[in-house]
Short mmCIF file of C-alpha atoms in Angstrom, two decimals:
data_model
loop_
_atom_site.label_atom_id
_atom_site.label_comp_id
_atom_site.label_asym_id
_atom_site.label_seq_id
_atom_site.Cartn_x
_atom_site.Cartn_y
_atom_site.Cartn_z
CA MET U 1 -0.10 -0.16 -0.12
CA SER U 2 3.07 2.26 0.95
CA GLY U 3 4.35 1.82 -2.49
CA GLN U 4 1.50 2.72 -4.24
CA ILE U 5 1.00 6.03 -2.07
CA ARG U 6 4.68 6.50 -2.94
CA LYS U 7 3.95 6.41 -6.76
CA LYS U 8 0.96 8.30 -6.37
CA ILE U 9 2.77 11.12 -5.06
CA GLU U 10 5.35 11.11 -7.43
CA ARG U 11 2.90 11.04 -10.24
CA LYS U 12 1.26 14.12 -8.88
CA LEU U 13 4.08 16.14 -8.05
CA LYS U 14 5.40 15.58 -11.68
CA ILE U 15 1.85 16.75 -13.05
CA ARG U 16 2.34 19.68 -11.59
CA GLY U 17 6.04 20.23 -12.70
CA TYR U 18 7.80 19.45 -9.70
CA GLY U 19 10.60 17.11 -9.09
CA LEU U 20 11.57 15.12 -5.97
CA LYS U 21 13.80 14.20 -3.41
CA ILE U 22 14.09 11.30 -1.35
CA ASP U 23 13.82 13.26 2.37
CA GLY U 24 10.85 15.39 0.61
CA LEU U 25 9.10 12.29 -0.49
CA GLU U 26 9.52 10.58 3.08
CA GLU U 27 7.96 13.76 4.26
CA ILE U 28 5.09 13.91 2.59
CA LEU U 29 4.21 10.44 2.88
CA SER U 30 4.55 10.82 6.78
CA PHE U 31 1.74 13.86 6.50
CA VAL U 32 -0.36 11.66 3.96
CA ASN U 33 -0.45 8.50 6.44
CA HIS U 34 -2.25 10.73 9.01
CA PHE U 35 -5.31 10.57 6.73
CA GLN U 36 -6.08 6.87 6.15
CA ASP U 37 -8.83 6.26 3.18
CA ALA U 38 -8.41 9.95 2.23
CA GLU U 39 -4.75 10.03 0.82
CA ASP U 40 -5.86 11.73 -2.46
CA GLU U 41 -7.24 14.61 -1.00
CA ALA U 42 -4.43 14.60 1.52
CA ILE U 43 -2.10 14.94 -1.17
CA ASP U 44 -3.80 17.46 -3.36
CA LEU U 45 -4.36 19.51 -0.40
CA LEU U 46 -0.53 19.50 0.80
CA LEU U 47 -0.09 20.29 -3.26
CA ASP U 48 -2.17 23.24 -3.31
CA HIS U 49 -0.70 24.76 -0.70
CA LEU U 50 2.50 24.31 -2.16
CA ASP U 51 1.56 25.79 -4.77
CA HIS U 52 1.16 29.17 -3.13
CA GLN U 53 4.85 29.06 -1.95
CA SER U 54 7.82 30.70 -3.22
CA LEU U 55 10.37 27.92 -3.97
CA LYS U 56 13.80 28.12 -4.84
CA SER U 57 13.30 25.28 -6.61
CA SER U 58 11.15 23.14 -8.71
CA ILE U 59 12.99 20.30 -7.04
CA VAL U 60 11.13 19.62 -3.65
CA ASP U 61 12.96 18.27 -0.93
CA LYS U 62 12.31 18.00 3.22
CA GLU U 63 13.36 21.75 3.56
CA ALA U 64 10.54 23.12 1.29
CA VAL U 65 7.78 20.84 2.08
CA HIS U 66 7.96 20.77 6.07
CA PRO U 67 6.65 24.27 6.87
CA VAL U 68 3.92 23.66 4.83
CA ILE U 69 2.96 20.21 6.10
CA SER U 70 3.51 21.96 10.01
CA LEU U 71 0.92 24.45 9.01
CA LEU U 72 -1.45 21.97 8.01
CA LEU U 73 -0.90 19.70 11.04
CA GLU U 74 -1.40 22.71 13.41
CA ALA U 75 -4.63 23.80 11.59
CA GLU U 76 -6.08 20.28 12.35
CA ALA U 77 -4.97 20.32 15.75
CA ALA U 78 -6.27 23.47 16.31
CA GLU U 79 -9.58 22.29 15.08
CA GLU U 80 -9.68 19.17 17.38
CA GLU U 81 -8.72 21.15 20.64
CA SER U 82 -11.23 24.02 20.11
CA PRO U 83 -14.66 23.06 22.08
CA SER U 84 -17.59 21.24 19.75
CA SER U 85 -20.01 19.07 20.39
CA SER U 86 -21.92 16.52 18.60
CA HIS U 87 -24.52 19.16 17.65
CA SER U 88 -21.99 20.97 14.92
CA SER U 89 -21.56 17.80 12.85
CA ILE U 90 -25.13 17.48 12.16
CA ARG U 91 -27.04 20.08 9.99
CA VAL U 92 -30.69 19.93 8.90
CA VAL U 93 -31.79 20.77 5.71
CA ASP U 94 -35.39 21.92 4.97
CA ALA U 95 -36.91 20.57 1.53
CA PHE U 96 -38.10 23.81 0.68
CA LEU U 97 -34.20 25.26 0.90
CA VAL U 98 -32.71 22.61 -1.53
CA PRO U 99 -31.25 24.39 -4.48
CA LYS U 100 -32.71 23.30 -7.77
CA PHE U 101 -30.26 22.34 -10.74
CA ARG U 102 -31.54 21.56 -14.42
CA TYR U 103 -29.53 19.87 -17.03
CA ASP U 104 -29.08 21.33 -20.59
CA PRO U 105 -28.81 18.51 -22.97
CA ILE U 106 -26.96 20.73 -25.52
CA LYS U 107 -24.26 22.24 -23.36
CA LYS U 108 -24.33 19.22 -21.49
CA HIS U 109 -23.97 20.62 -17.95
CA PHE U 110 -26.28 21.60 -14.91
CA PHE U 111 -27.33 25.10 -14.01
CA GLN U 112 -28.58 26.21 -11.14
CA HIS U 113 -32.18 27.94 -11.19
CA THR U 114 -32.42 31.56 -9.90
CA GLY U 115 -35.18 33.64 -8.82
CA SER U 116 -38.43 32.46 -6.83
CA LEU U 117 -39.75 29.25 -6.92
CA PRO U 118 -43.96 29.86 -6.51
CA ILE U 119 -45.91 26.88 -4.74
CA HIS U 120 -48.71 27.26 -7.14
CA GLY U 121 -46.73 26.67 -10.60
CA GLU U 122 -48.14 27.67 -14.22
CA ALA U 123 -48.96 24.65 -16.30
CA SER U 124 -45.51 24.76 -17.72
CA ALA U 125 -43.98 23.90 -14.40
CA LYS U 126 -45.82 20.61 -14.54
CA ALA U 127 -44.23 19.56 -18.14
CA ALA U 128 -41.14 20.75 -16.62
CA LEU U 129 -41.14 18.31 -13.76
CA TYR U 130 -41.22 15.10 -16.06
CA ARG U 131 -38.85 16.87 -18.42
CA ASP U 132 -36.41 17.54 -15.52
CA ARG U 133 -36.57 13.86 -14.23
CA PHE U 134 -36.15 12.44 -17.55
CA LEU U 135 -32.92 14.66 -18.59
CA LEU U 136 -31.43 13.94 -14.80
CA LEU U 137 -31.53 10.13 -15.73
CA PHE U 138 -30.69 10.63 -19.43
CA GLN U 139 -27.42 12.19 -18.66
CA ARG U 140 -27.00 9.31 -16.01
CA VAL U 141 -27.67 6.90 -18.68
CA SER U 142 -25.39 8.74 -21.42
CA ARG U 143 -22.20 7.64 -19.16
CA ASP U 144 -23.16 4.36 -18.78
CA GLN U 145 -20.60 2.09 -20.76
CA HIS U 146 -23.75 -0.31 -22.11
CA PHE U 147 -25.30 2.82 -23.67
CA ILE U 148 -22.18 4.74 -24.77
CA LYS U 149 -21.94 5.05 -28.71
CA PRO U 150 -18.98 3.20 -30.07
CA SER U 151 -16.06 5.36 -31.36
CA PHE U 152 -16.03 3.71 -34.88
CA ASP U 153 -19.08 2.60 -36.96
CA THR U 154 -17.29 -1.00 -37.46
CA ASP U 155 -17.51 -1.67 -33.93
CA VAL U 156 -21.48 -1.69 -34.04
CA GLU U 157 -21.98 -5.41 -35.08
CA ASN U 158 -19.58 -6.74 -32.52
CA SER U 159 -20.29 -4.15 -29.76
CA GLN U 160 -21.97 -4.75 -26.59
CA SER U 161 -23.03 -1.33 -26.58
CA CYS U 162 -26.92 -0.73 -26.50
CA GLN U 163 -27.25 2.66 -28.55
CA LEU U 164 -30.66 4.76 -27.49
CA SER U 165 -32.84 5.82 -30.22
CA THR U 166 -35.35 8.49 -30.01
CA ILE U 167 -39.20 7.38 -30.19
CA GLN U 168 -39.59 9.71 -33.08
CA SER U 169 -36.97 7.95 -35.01
CA LEU U 170 -38.65 4.52 -34.63
CA VAL U 171 -41.35 5.58 -37.27
CA GLY U 172 -41.01 3.57 -40.33
CA GLN U 173 -38.19 1.59 -38.59
CA ARG U 174 -38.03 -2.59 -38.36
CA GLY U 175 -35.91 -4.36 -36.30
CA LYS U 176 -35.07 -4.08 -32.50
CA ARG U 177 -34.10 -0.76 -30.84
CA TRP U 178 -33.58 0.67 -27.56
CA VAL U 179 -35.55 3.48 -26.40
CA MET U 180 -35.56 5.50 -23.26
CA GLY U 181 -38.58 7.11 -21.88
CA VAL U 182 -41.39 7.69 -19.26
CA ILE U 183 -44.60 5.25 -19.04
CA SER U 184 -47.58 7.46 -19.42
CA GLN U 185 -51.19 6.69 -19.83
CA LEU U 186 -52.32 9.13 -22.87
CA GLU U 187 -55.66 7.21 -22.99
CA ASP U 188 -57.74 5.15 -20.28
CA GLY U 189 -56.33 1.64 -20.62
CA HIS U 190 -53.57 2.28 -23.10
CA PHE U 191 -49.75 3.12 -21.92
CA TYR U 192 -47.28 4.97 -23.88
CA LEU U 193 -43.49 5.52 -23.76
CA GLU U 194 -42.72 9.26 -24.11
CA ASP U 195 -39.69 11.01 -24.27
CA LEU U 196 -38.92 14.39 -25.32
CA THR U 197 -39.41 13.71 -29.10
CA ALA U 198 -42.58 11.65 -29.44
CA ALA U 199 -44.53 8.87 -27.43
CA VAL U 200 -45.04 5.48 -28.77
CA GLU U 201 -47.81 3.13 -27.33
CA ILE U 202 -46.34 0.13 -25.83
CA ASP U 203 -47.11 -3.73 -25.11
CA PHE U 204 -45.77 -5.41 -22.05
CA SER U 205 -47.36 -8.63 -22.52
CA LYS U 206 -43.49 -10.35 -23.60
CA ALA U 207 -41.30 -8.15 -21.45
CA ILE U 208 -38.77 -9.60 -19.63
CA SER U 209 -36.05 -8.01 -17.28
CA PHE U 210 -32.93 -7.62 -18.33
CA TYR U 211 -30.86 -7.46 -14.87
CA THR U 212 -28.89 -10.51 -15.68
CA GLN U 213 -27.12 -9.38 -18.42
CA TYR U 214 -26.87 -5.66 -17.55
CA LYS U 215 -26.95 -5.44 -14.07
CA ILE U 216 -30.08 -3.55 -13.82
CA THR U 217 -33.04 -4.52 -11.67
CA THR U 218 -36.50 -4.58 -12.41
CA GLY U 219 -38.73 -3.24 -8.99
CA PHE U 220 -41.80 -1.70 -9.29
CA PHE U 221 -42.67 -0.25 -12.90
CA THR U 222 -45.51 2.27 -12.32
CA GLU U 223 -46.96 5.22 -14.35
CA ASN U 224 -44.49 8.03 -14.64
CA THR U 225 -41.26 5.79 -14.06
CA VAL U 226 -38.47 6.28 -16.33
CA ILE U 227 -37.46 2.88 -18.11
CA VAL U 228 -34.92 1.61 -21.02
CA ALA U 229 -36.52 -0.72 -23.28
CA GLU U 230 -35.39 -3.01 -26.16
CA GLY U 231 -38.36 -3.82 -28.65
CA GLU U 232 -39.39 -3.46 -32.05
CA MET U 233 -42.17 -1.34 -33.93
CA LEU U 234 -45.31 -3.50 -34.94
CA SER U 235 -47.20 -3.08 -38.11
CA GLU U 236 -50.09 -1.52 -35.93
CA GLY U 237 -47.68 1.25 -34.68
CA ILE U 238 -47.43 -0.51 -31.21
CA PHE U 239 -43.69 -0.84 -29.61
CA GLN U 240 -43.29 -4.37 -28.37
CA VAL U 241 -41.18 -4.19 -25.33
CA ILE U 242 -38.79 -7.57 -25.31
CA THR U 243 -36.78 -6.61 -22.22
CA CYS U 244 -37.10 -3.46 -19.88
CA GLY U 245 -35.43 -2.38 -16.67
CA PHE U 246 -34.69 0.76 -15.08
CA PRO U 247 -31.71 3.34 -16.12
CA PRO U 248 -28.76 2.01 -14.33
CA LEU U 249 -27.15 3.77 -11.43
CA GLU U 250 -24.10 5.58 -11.30
CA ASN U 251 -21.31 5.43 -8.45
CA ARG U 252 -21.65 8.65 -6.11
CA ASP U 253 -17.99 9.73 -6.72
CA LYS U 254 -18.26 9.20 -10.21
CA SER U 255 -21.74 11.68 -10.23
CA LEU U 256 -19.74 14.30 -7.73
CA LYS U 257 -17.46 14.89 -10.75
CA VAL U 258 -19.18 15.30 -13.11
CA LEU U 259 -21.20 18.30 -11.34
CA ALA U 260 -18.33 20.49 -11.01
CA GLY U 261 -18.83 21.43 -7.48
CA HIS U 262 -22.64 22.44 -7.61
CA ASP U 263 -24.27 21.70 -4.16
CA PHE U 264 -27.19 19.34 -4.98
CA PHE U 265 -27.75 18.57 -1.26
CA GLY U 266 -28.41 22.08 0.09
CA CYS U 267 -25.50 22.17 2.83
CA GLY U 268 -22.82 24.01 0.51
CA THR U 269 -19.79 23.35 -1.21
CA LEU U 270 -16.62 22.28 0.56
CA THR U 271 -13.06 22.73 0.15
CA LYS U 272 -10.95 20.06 0.10
CA GLU U 273 -9.54 20.65 3.42
CA GLU U 274 -12.81 21.08 4.96
CA THR U 275 -13.63 17.89 3.65
CA LEU U 276 -10.40 16.01 4.82
CA ARG U 277 -10.86 17.77 8.13
CA LEU U 278 -14.81 16.62 8.22
CA ALA U 279 -13.85 12.87 6.97
CA ASP U 280 -11.01 12.62 9.76
CA LEU U 281 -13.62 13.88 12.63
CA GLU U 282 -16.41 11.39 11.16
CA LYS U 283 -13.98 8.48 11.35
CA ARG U 284 -13.47 9.31 15.12
CA ALA U 285 -17.36 9.74 15.93
CA VAL U 286 -17.95 5.92 16.54
CA ASN U 287 -20.13 6.85 19.51
CA ASP U 288 -22.48 8.81 17.60
CA MET U 289 -25.76 7.37 17.25
CA PHE U 290 -29.45 8.54 15.83
CA VAL U 291 -32.64 7.18 17.42
CA ILE U 292 -35.35 7.12 15.03
CA LEU U 293 -39.01 6.27 15.77
CA SER U 294 -41.90 6.47 13.15
CA ASP U 295 -45.78 6.50 13.77
CA ILE U 296 -45.84 8.20 17.15
CA CYS U 297 -49.65 8.64 18.00
CA LEU U 298 -49.11 11.02 20.85
CA ASP U 299 -52.74 11.18 21.40
CA ASN U 300 -52.43 7.14 22.55
CA GLU U 301 -51.49 6.46 26.16
CA GLN U 302 -49.98 3.45 25.60
CA VAL U 303 -47.54 5.01 23.09
CA MET U 304 -47.02 7.35 25.36
CA GLU U 305 -45.71 5.12 27.98
CA LYS U 306 -43.50 3.05 25.62
CA LEU U 307 -41.77 6.37 24.78
CA GLU U 308 -41.21 7.18 28.17
CA THR U 309 -39.76 4.18 28.61
CA VAL U 310 -37.45 4.51 25.50
CA LEU U 311 -36.35 8.03 26.80
CA ASP U 312 -35.79 6.35 30.12
CA GLY U 313 -33.15 3.75 28.66
CA PHE U 314 -31.20 6.20 26.67
CA GLU U 315 -31.22 8.62 29.62
CA ASN U 316 -29.14 6.40 31.31
CA VAL U 317 -26.56 4.73 29.00
CA GLU U 318 -22.96 5.83 29.39
CA ILE U 319 -23.13 7.78 25.73
CA VAL U 320 -26.41 9.68 25.01
CA PRO U 321 -27.42 9.58 21.13
CA SER U 322 -26.54 12.61 19.20
CA LEU U 323 -30.09 12.77 17.59
CA PHE U 324 -33.58 11.79 18.12
CA VAL U 325 -35.58 11.54 14.98
CA PHE U 326 -39.64 11.63 15.56
CA MET U 327 -41.34 11.13 12.36
CA GLY U 328 -45.07 11.39 12.21
CA ASP U 329 -47.92 10.40 12.20
CA PHE U 330 -48.06 12.12 15.47
CA CYS U 331 -52.10 11.75 15.73
CA SER U 332 -54.01 8.44 15.30
CA HIS U 333 -56.93 10.02 13.39
CA PRO U 334 -55.86 12.23 10.14
CA CYS U 335 -55.94 15.82 10.87
CA ASN U 336 -57.95 17.20 7.88
CA LEU U 337 -60.65 19.66 7.94
CA SER U 338 -62.92 17.76 10.04
CA PHE U 339 -60.37 17.24 12.90
CA HIS U 340 -61.11 19.30 15.65
CA SER U 341 -58.53 18.30 18.13
CA PHE U 342 -55.95 20.35 17.27
CA ALA U 343 -55.70 22.18 20.99
CA SER U 344 -55.42 18.55 22.43
CA LEU U 345 -52.71 17.85 20.06
CA ARG U 346 -50.89 21.09 21.01
CA LEU U 347 -51.13 19.58 24.62
CA GLN U 348 -49.99 16.35 23.88
CA PHE U 349 -46.88 17.79 22.16
CA GLY U 350 -46.54 19.81 25.30
CA LYS U 351 -46.65 16.64 27.39
CA LEU U 352 -43.73 15.06 25.41
CA GLY U 353 -41.60 18.45 25.96
CA LYS U 354 -42.05 18.03 29.53
CA MET U 355 -41.00 14.36 29.23
CA ILE U 356 -37.88 15.28 27.71
CA GLU U 357 -37.24 18.15 29.94
CA ALA U 358 -37.39 15.57 32.87
CA ARG U 359 -34.48 13.76 31.45
CA PRO U 360 -31.62 16.37 31.83
CA ARG U 361 -28.68 14.52 29.91
CA LEU U 362 -31.16 13.79 26.72
CA LYS U 363 -32.14 17.54 26.89
CA GLU U 364 -28.72 19.01 26.98
CA GLN U 365 -27.00 16.87 24.90
CA CYS U 366 -29.34 15.67 22.42
CA LYS U 367 -31.00 17.24 19.49
CA PHE U 368 -34.59 16.58 18.82
CA LEU U 369 -35.71 16.39 14.58
CA PHE U 370 -39.59 16.41 14.10
CA ILE U 371 -40.81 15.13 10.86
CA PRO U 372 -44.44 15.55 9.72
CA GLY U 373 -45.97 12.29 8.52
CA PRO U 374 -48.85 11.99 5.67
CA ASN U 375 -51.92 12.70 7.95
CA ASP U 376 -50.52 15.30 10.22
CA PRO U 377 -51.71 19.11 10.44
CA GLY U 378 -50.79 20.94 7.32
CA PRO U 379 -51.94 23.08 4.30
CA SER U 380 -52.58 20.05 2.04
CA THR U 381 -51.24 16.09 1.89
CA VAL U 382 -48.72 17.11 -1.45
CA LEU U 383 -45.30 16.69 -0.93
CA PRO U 384 -43.23 18.11 0.05
CA ARG U 385 -44.77 19.02 3.15
CA CYS U 386 -43.87 21.72 5.17
CA ALA U 387 -42.92 21.54 8.86
CA LEU U 388 -45.42 21.13 11.77
CA PRO U 389 -47.81 24.26 12.38
CA LYS U 390 -45.90 26.66 15.20
CA TYR U 391 -49.53 26.80 16.94
CA LEU U 392 -49.09 22.89 17.65
CA THR U 393 -45.49 22.89 18.80
CA GLU U 394 -45.11 26.19 20.83
CA GLU U 395 -45.32 24.19 24.18
CA LEU U 396 -42.71 21.58 23.37
CA ARG U 397 -40.17 24.30 22.22
CA LYS U 398 -40.76 25.56 25.62
CA HIS U 399 -39.07 22.92 27.28
CA VAL U 400 -36.81 21.44 24.56
CA PRO U 401 -34.69 24.14 22.88
CA ASN U 402 -32.93 21.61 20.73
CA ALA U 403 -35.87 20.87 18.81
CA ILE U 404 -35.81 21.05 15.18
CA PHE U 405 -39.34 21.10 13.22
CA SER U 406 -38.23 20.56 9.80
CA SER U 407 -40.26 19.27 6.27
CA ASN U 408 -40.89 15.77 4.85
CA PRO U 409 -38.81 14.60 3.04
CA CYS U 410 -36.25 16.32 5.26
CA ARG U 411 -32.23 15.92 4.60
CA VAL U 412 -29.30 15.52 7.45
CA LYS U 413 -25.59 16.09 6.95
CA PHE U 414 -23.57 14.47 9.35
CA TYR U 415 -19.98 15.48 8.58
CA THR U 416 -19.51 14.30 5.24
CA GLN U 417 -22.21 12.06 5.18
CA GLU U 418 -25.98 12.73 3.48
CA ILE U 419 -28.75 11.04 4.92
CA VAL U 420 -32.30 11.46 3.40
CA PHE U 421 -35.31 11.21 5.93
CA PHE U 422 -38.67 10.57 4.37
CA ARG U 423 -42.09 9.52 5.89
CA GLN U 424 -44.47 8.11 3.68
CA ASP U 425 -46.62 4.75 3.67
CA LEU U 426 -44.83 4.29 -0.06
CA LEU U 427 -44.80 0.62 -0.23
CA TYR U 428 -48.27 -0.06 -0.31
CA ARG U 429 -49.32 2.29 -2.72
CA MET U 430 -46.17 1.01 -5.15
CA ARG U 431 -47.43 -2.33 -5.22
CA ARG U 432 -51.11 -1.09 -5.92
CA SER U 433 -49.78 1.21 -8.83
CA CYS U 434 -47.21 -1.46 -10.10
CA LEU U 435 -48.14 -2.24 -13.78
CA ILE U 436 -45.97 -5.38 -14.11
CA PRO U 437 -45.44 -7.85 -11.53
CA PRO U 438 -41.72 -7.20 -10.19
CA SER U 439 -39.12 -10.01 -10.96
CA THR U 440 -38.20 -12.38 -8.42
CA ASP U 441 -34.76 -13.23 -10.05
CA GLU U 442 -32.83 -11.72 -7.87
CA THR U 443 -35.34 -11.28 -4.73
CA ASP U 444 -38.89 -11.52 -3.77
CA ASP U 445 -38.80 -9.12 -0.91
CA PRO U 446 -41.13 -5.61 -1.70
CA PHE U 447 -38.75 -3.40 0.38
CA GLU U 448 -36.01 -4.70 -1.55
CA HIS U 449 -37.88 -3.77 -4.86
CA LEU U 450 -39.13 -0.46 -3.34
CA VAL U 451 -35.24 0.41 -2.58
CA ALA U 452 -34.24 -0.58 -6.09
CA THR U 453 -37.08 1.39 -7.73
CA ILE U 454 -36.32 4.76 -5.73
CA THR U 455 -32.56 4.42 -6.30
CA HIS U 456 -32.78 3.65 -10.11
CA GLN U 457 -35.26 6.51 -10.29
CA SER U 458 -33.05 9.19 -8.37
CA HIS U 459 -36.68 10.19 -6.97
CA LEU U 460 -38.12 9.24 -3.39
CA CYS U 461 -41.48 9.13 -4.66
CA PRO U 462 -41.86 8.08 -8.62
CA LEU U 463 -45.85 7.47 -8.30
CA PRO U 464 -48.35 8.76 -10.52
CA LEU U 465 -49.34 12.37 -9.81
CA PHE U 466 -52.81 11.55 -8.89
CA VAL U 467 -51.79 8.90 -6.83
CA GLN U 468 -49.38 11.15 -4.73
CA PRO U 469 -49.38 14.70 -5.65
CA ILE U 470 -46.15 16.80 -5.59
CA ILE U 471 -45.66 20.61 -5.96
CA TRP U 472 -44.38 20.86 -9.56
CA ASN U 473 -42.02 23.62 -8.66
CA TYR U 474 -40.38 21.69 -5.68
CA ASP U 475 -40.31 18.14 -7.26
CA HIS U 476 -36.45 18.45 -7.45
CA CYS U 477 -36.98 18.39 -3.19
CA LEU U 478 -37.49 14.62 -3.80
CA HIS U 479 -34.30 13.92 -6.16
CA LEU U 480 -31.86 11.42 -4.86
CA TYR U 481 -28.69 12.51 -7.10
CA PRO U 482 -25.92 12.21 -6.42
CA THR U 483 -27.20 8.97 -4.47
CA PRO U 484 -26.90 10.06 -0.38
CA HIS U 485 -25.21 7.78 1.81
CA THR U 486 -28.45 6.58 3.99
CA VAL U 487 -31.94 6.87 3.07
CA VAL U 488 -34.72 6.35 5.86
CA LEU U 489 -37.95 5.44 4.64
CA GLY U 490 -40.50 5.88 7.68
CA ASP U 491 -43.68 3.35 6.54
CA ARG U 492 -45.93 1.29 8.40
CA SER U 493 -44.64 -2.12 7.02
CA GLU U 494 -42.38 -3.97 9.07
CA GLN U 495 -38.95 -3.25 9.70
CA LYS U 496 -36.44 -3.86 7.12
CA ALA U 497 -32.78 -3.03 6.12
CA PHE U 498 -31.32 -3.39 2.81
CA LYS U 499 -27.80 -2.12 1.53
CA TYR U 500 -27.96 -1.60 -2.03
CA THR U 501 -25.08 -0.64 -4.18
CA GLY U 502 -23.45 1.22 -1.27
CA ILE U 503 -26.59 2.87 -0.23
CA THR U 504 -28.18 2.00 3.17
CA CYS U 505 -31.76 1.82 3.08
CA PHE U 506 -33.93 1.08 6.28
CA ASN U 507 -37.43 1.31 7.70
CA PRO U 508 -37.72 1.72 11.33
CA GLY U 509 -41.15 0.31 11.58
CA SER U 510 -44.32 1.80 13.16
CA PHE U 511 -43.53 2.87 16.86
CA SER U 512 -47.60 2.48 17.56
CA ASP U 513 -48.38 -0.60 15.84
CA ASP U 514 -45.48 -2.89 17.03
CA SER U 515 -43.40 -0.49 19.24
CA THR U 516 -40.37 -0.43 16.81
CA PHE U 517 -37.45 1.82 16.13
CA VAL U 518 -33.97 1.77 15.07
CA ALA U 519 -30.72 2.93 16.41
CA TYR U 520 -28.39 3.88 13.61
CA ARG U 521 -24.67 4.47 14.05
CA PRO U 522 -23.65 6.74 10.88
CA CYS U 523 -19.95 6.42 11.14
CA SER U 524 -20.29 2.68 10.46
CA GLN U 525 -23.68 2.90 8.75
CA GLU U 526 -24.89 0.28 11.40
CA VAL U 527 -28.51 -0.63 11.36
CA GLU U 528 -29.65 -1.87 15.08
CA PHE U 529 -33.33 -3.17 15.22
CA SER U 530 -35.19 -2.46 18.32
CA ALA U 531 -38.31 -2.91 19.96
CA LEU U 532 -40.23 -2.79 23.47
#
């Protein structure tokens, strides 16, 4: 391993026009060894600072590099000695503050939307929603090795490449073609595949998954999902689908390189120095733990008693959790226009506040994040949902100053890790809306199919808008691109965890129904199922 790092140091110095003496190499190697698993960032950081020094020669020796390394190590030591709590490591991002980016297929890059985003969008905003989803996945697919056009025409016949055709170009063509599009129901009972050029009616009766050949899982094919399909045009003008699957995933690091420093998550971009420092602190945060409970009905006395038991248990542990995440529903009855117990729910939140206040270690050392559920009070049931109304939470805020009330979905940054929380009974609705029975070649677990669907679609809720309405101008808040490190799917179904292509996804279960919750260690991405 040391030999590989030596070669890497020499290569990077040579690229920047430096020569290297043995004592200089040993000094740099000693510095880089401080940062296990982040050697590339450490080398780049050192060279960036070295570029700003007035060196006597282009030959780097110990005398030239030692002052730079000393300054960097002193800065790191000062950061470690400065008083900091686990609170500073956790940043919560409200969905309505997530920046919006759009892909330009002509210039082939993303640009940030500027200006206001009204809640009530014009009709064009609905069309833009589908266009943005399609282009986000299209630019990802265009980099996949299976869909890259061969460099020379002579390679076409023998190549494993599956060149994508536009739907418009299918007119009058014979033979098999690969297309990518959105499944739409433009007529009752008739499904179409639609891209930016045209739409064609499709027949799924003979379709099979192409997971085995192209590493693309099936999952739940619903209306509004984007698929890649191989088929041929029939004389009736119908595209007969032979094989189909979701757009292939892309490694997170590869996506980040393409994004050229854009901040899709909403926490701001970090310099190499900051990333290196946070990665080092993250490795040491082995004791940090998130306790995640979903579906907490505060108007149920038994639930409140069980919640008190959970708080007692964590009050008495040696190291208390860094973060408690409470996800709705917070009431056993839907809080709609016929709901007349808002004052009672307000008192229940106040009771929960007193319960937390009675446990001084939790109150002082923990953060408490509250995320509304699908039936909680709010302007409407559309996504994303805004935070709980202040009227309901005022009493709790008096007792718990560290309480944070955020949107659904909600994003949390833990040092360098990106975590997405989403409370929605998604599994049942996805299964109900599925057009094709999901393939059982790889798994027959519905939760794993759900995880595969949202990750391949890069979207938390790829359901038809008539099943789950979404604010047109804020659909980007539900995007999962670049892929986050962890996705928490609060659902009333049973507890599940599934690590898929490096992404940790889990459902903490329903605390009201079966008293289940999850203790999650972000440092190791370890999911610990718990229940009373």
